[in-house]
Coordinates of C-alpha atoms in Angstrom, one line a residue:
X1 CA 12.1 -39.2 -1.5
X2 CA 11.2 -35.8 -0.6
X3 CA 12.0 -34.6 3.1
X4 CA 8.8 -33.4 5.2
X5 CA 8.9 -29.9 6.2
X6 CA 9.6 -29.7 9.9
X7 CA 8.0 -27.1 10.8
X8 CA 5.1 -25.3 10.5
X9 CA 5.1 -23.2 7.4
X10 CA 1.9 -20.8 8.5
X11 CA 3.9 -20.3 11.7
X12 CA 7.2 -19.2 10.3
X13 CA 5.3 -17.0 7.7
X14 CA 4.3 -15.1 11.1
X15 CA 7.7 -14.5 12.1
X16 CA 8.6 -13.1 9.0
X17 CA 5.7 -10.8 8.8
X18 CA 7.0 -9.6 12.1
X19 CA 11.0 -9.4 10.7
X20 CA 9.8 -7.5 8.2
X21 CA 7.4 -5.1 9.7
X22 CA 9.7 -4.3 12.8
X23 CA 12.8 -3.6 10.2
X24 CA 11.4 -2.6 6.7
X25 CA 12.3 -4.5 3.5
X26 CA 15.6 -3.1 2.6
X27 CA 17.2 -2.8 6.2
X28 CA 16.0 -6.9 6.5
X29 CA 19.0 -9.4 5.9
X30 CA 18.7 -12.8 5.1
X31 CA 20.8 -13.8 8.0
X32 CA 17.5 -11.5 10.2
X33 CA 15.1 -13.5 8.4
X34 CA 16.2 -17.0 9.0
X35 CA 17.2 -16.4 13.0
X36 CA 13.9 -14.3 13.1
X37 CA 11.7 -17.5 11.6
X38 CA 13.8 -20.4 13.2
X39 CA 14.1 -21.9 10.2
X40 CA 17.3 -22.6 8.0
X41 CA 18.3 -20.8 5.2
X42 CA 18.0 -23.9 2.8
X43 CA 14.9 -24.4 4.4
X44 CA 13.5 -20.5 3.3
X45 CA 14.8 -20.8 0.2
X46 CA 13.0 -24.2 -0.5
X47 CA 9.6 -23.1 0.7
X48 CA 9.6 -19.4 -0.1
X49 CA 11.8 -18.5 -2.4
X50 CA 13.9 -15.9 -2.4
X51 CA 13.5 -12.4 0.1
X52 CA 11.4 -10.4 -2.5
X53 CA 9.2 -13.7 -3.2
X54 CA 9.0 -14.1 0.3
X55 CA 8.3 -10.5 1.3
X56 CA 4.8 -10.8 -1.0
X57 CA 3.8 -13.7 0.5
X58 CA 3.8 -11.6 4.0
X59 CA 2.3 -8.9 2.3
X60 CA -0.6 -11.2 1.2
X61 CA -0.7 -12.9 4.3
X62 CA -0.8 -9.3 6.5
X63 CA -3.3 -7.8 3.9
X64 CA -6.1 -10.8 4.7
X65 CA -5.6 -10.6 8.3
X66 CA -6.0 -6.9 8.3
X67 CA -9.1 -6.9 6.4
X68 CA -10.1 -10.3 8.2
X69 CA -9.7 -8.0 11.6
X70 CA -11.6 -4.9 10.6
X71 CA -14.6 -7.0 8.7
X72 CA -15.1 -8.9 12.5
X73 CA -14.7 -5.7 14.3
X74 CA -17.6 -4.2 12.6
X75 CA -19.6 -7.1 11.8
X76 CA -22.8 -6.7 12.9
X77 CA -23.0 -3.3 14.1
X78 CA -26.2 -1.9 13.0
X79 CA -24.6 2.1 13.4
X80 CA -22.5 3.2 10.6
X81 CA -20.7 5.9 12.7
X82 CA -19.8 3.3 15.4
X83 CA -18.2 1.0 12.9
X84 CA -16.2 3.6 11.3
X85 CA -14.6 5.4 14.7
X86 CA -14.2 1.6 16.3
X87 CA -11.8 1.1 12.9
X88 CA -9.8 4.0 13.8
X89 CA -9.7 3.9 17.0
X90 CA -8.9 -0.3 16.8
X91 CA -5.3 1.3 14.7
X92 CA -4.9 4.4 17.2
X93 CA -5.3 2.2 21.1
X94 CA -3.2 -1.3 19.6
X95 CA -1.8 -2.0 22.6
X96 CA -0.7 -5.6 21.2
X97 CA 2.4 -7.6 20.5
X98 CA 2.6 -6.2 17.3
X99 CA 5.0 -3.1 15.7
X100 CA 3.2 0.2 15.9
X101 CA 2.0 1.6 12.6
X102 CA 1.2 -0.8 9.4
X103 CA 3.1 -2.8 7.3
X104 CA 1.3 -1.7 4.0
X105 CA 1.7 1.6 4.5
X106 CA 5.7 0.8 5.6
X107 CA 5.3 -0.5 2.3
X108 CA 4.0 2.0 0.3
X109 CA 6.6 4.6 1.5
X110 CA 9.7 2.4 1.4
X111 CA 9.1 0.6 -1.9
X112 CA 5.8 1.6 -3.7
X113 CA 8.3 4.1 -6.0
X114 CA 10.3 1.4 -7.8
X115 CA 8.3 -1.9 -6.7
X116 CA 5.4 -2.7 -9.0
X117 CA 4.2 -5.7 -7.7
X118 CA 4.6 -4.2 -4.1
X119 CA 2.9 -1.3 -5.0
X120 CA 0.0 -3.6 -6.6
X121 CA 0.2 -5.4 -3.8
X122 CA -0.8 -2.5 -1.1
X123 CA -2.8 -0.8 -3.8
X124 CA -5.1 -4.1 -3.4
X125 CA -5.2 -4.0 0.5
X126 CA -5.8 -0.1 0.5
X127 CA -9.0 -0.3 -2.1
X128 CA -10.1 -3.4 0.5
X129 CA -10.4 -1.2 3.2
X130 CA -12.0 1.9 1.1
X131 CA -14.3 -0.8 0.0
X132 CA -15.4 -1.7 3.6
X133 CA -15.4 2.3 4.9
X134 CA -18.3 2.9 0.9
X135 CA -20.0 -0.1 2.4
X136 CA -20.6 1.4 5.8
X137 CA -21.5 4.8 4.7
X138 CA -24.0 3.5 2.2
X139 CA -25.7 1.4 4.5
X140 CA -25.4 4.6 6.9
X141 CA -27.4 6.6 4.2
X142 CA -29.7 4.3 3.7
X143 CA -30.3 4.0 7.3
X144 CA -31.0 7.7 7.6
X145 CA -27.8 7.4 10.0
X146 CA -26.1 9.3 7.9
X147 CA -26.7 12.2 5.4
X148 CA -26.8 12.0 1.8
X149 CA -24.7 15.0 1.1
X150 CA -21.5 13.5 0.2
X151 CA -20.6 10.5 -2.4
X152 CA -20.1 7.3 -0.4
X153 CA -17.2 6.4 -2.7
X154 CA -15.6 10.1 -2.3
X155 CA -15.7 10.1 1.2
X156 CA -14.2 6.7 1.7
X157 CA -11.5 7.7 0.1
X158 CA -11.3 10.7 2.7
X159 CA -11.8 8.3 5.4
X160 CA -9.2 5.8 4.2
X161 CA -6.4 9.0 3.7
X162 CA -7.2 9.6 7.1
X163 CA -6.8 5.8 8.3
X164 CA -3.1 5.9 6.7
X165 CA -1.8 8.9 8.3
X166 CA -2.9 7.5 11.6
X167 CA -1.4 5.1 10.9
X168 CA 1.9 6.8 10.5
X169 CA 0.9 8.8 13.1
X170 CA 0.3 6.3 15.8
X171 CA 4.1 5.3 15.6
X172 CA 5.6 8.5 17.1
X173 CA 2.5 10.2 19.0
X174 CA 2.4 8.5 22.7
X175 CA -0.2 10.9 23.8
X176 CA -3.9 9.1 23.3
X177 CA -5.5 12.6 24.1
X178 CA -3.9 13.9 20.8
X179 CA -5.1 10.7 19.0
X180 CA -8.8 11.0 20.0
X181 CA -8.9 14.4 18.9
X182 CA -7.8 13.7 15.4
X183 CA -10.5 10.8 15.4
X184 CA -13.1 12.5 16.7
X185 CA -12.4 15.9 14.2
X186 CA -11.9 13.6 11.2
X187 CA -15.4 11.8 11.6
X188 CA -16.7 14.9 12.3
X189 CA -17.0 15.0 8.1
X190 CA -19.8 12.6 8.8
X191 CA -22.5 15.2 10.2

């Protein structure tokens, strides 16, 4: 008979999204990821496989409650502009719990190269959040919020470069001042 799990596999999932995110992929031990989840090694293995297994499983899990987050934060807001500088500014003034910067992008940089299902993986989150950015603008042009003068699909793909290298950016510039400014000239494309 097959022993029940004793603890709570959503929960411990958390903790590892948070191993991994504070110390990267590589630099990650088992020995980090089974004191970091409270769980025992037996126990990861059993339930998630092995670290690389794993790892996806918190990518998944961090991509949906990423895109979860920014689809409430600009969930009925009826100005395009407003929805667009709340996402950036939501990733530049994160005062929570949570590691500065993004995992995705952590991801992309530290194991896109010679990781294909990692890079899949983020490549799926990133055109999420383009998709969100061409669904704002286009209800912004058809608003008459915004102009027509640039391709709703070209200029979320601006947008979303931007997004990523804030979120770089936001893990060694302290000064907000510096932040808004970057913000405020990026959406500046959007007059």
């Amino acid at each position: 008979m097959a022993r029940s799990k004793e603890f709570d596999v959503d929960n411990v999932l958390g903790k590892a999204v948070t191993v991994f995110w504070q110390q990267g992929y590589e630099r990650t031990s088992m020995q980090d990821l089974v004191t970091g989840m409270g769980i025992h090694k037996r126990s990861m293995y059993d339930t998630f496989g092995d670290k690389h297994t794993l790892y996806m499983k918190v990518l998944e899990r961090y991509a949906g409650t990423v895109s979860g987050k920014m689809e409430s934060k600009v969930e009925g807001l009826s100005s395009a502009k407003k929805a667009i500088r709340l996402l950036f500014e939501a990733i530049a003034y994160n005062n929570g719990p949570e590691p500065k910067g993004c995992l995705l992008v952590n991801t992309a940089v530290e194991l896109a190269v010679h990781d294909p299902e990692a890079a899949a993986r983020v490549k799926d989150a990133f055109l999420d959040t383009e998709h969100l950015l061409e669904r704002l603008l286009r209800q912004g042009q058809e608003s008459g919020e915004l102009t027509r003068s640039f391709d709703p699909s070209d200029m979320a793909a601006y947008l979303h470069n931007a997004l990523v290298g804030l979120r770089v950016l936001v893990k060694t510039e302290p000064d907000a001042g510096r932040l808004q400014t970057i913000i405020d000239l990026t959406l500046k494309s959007l007059d």
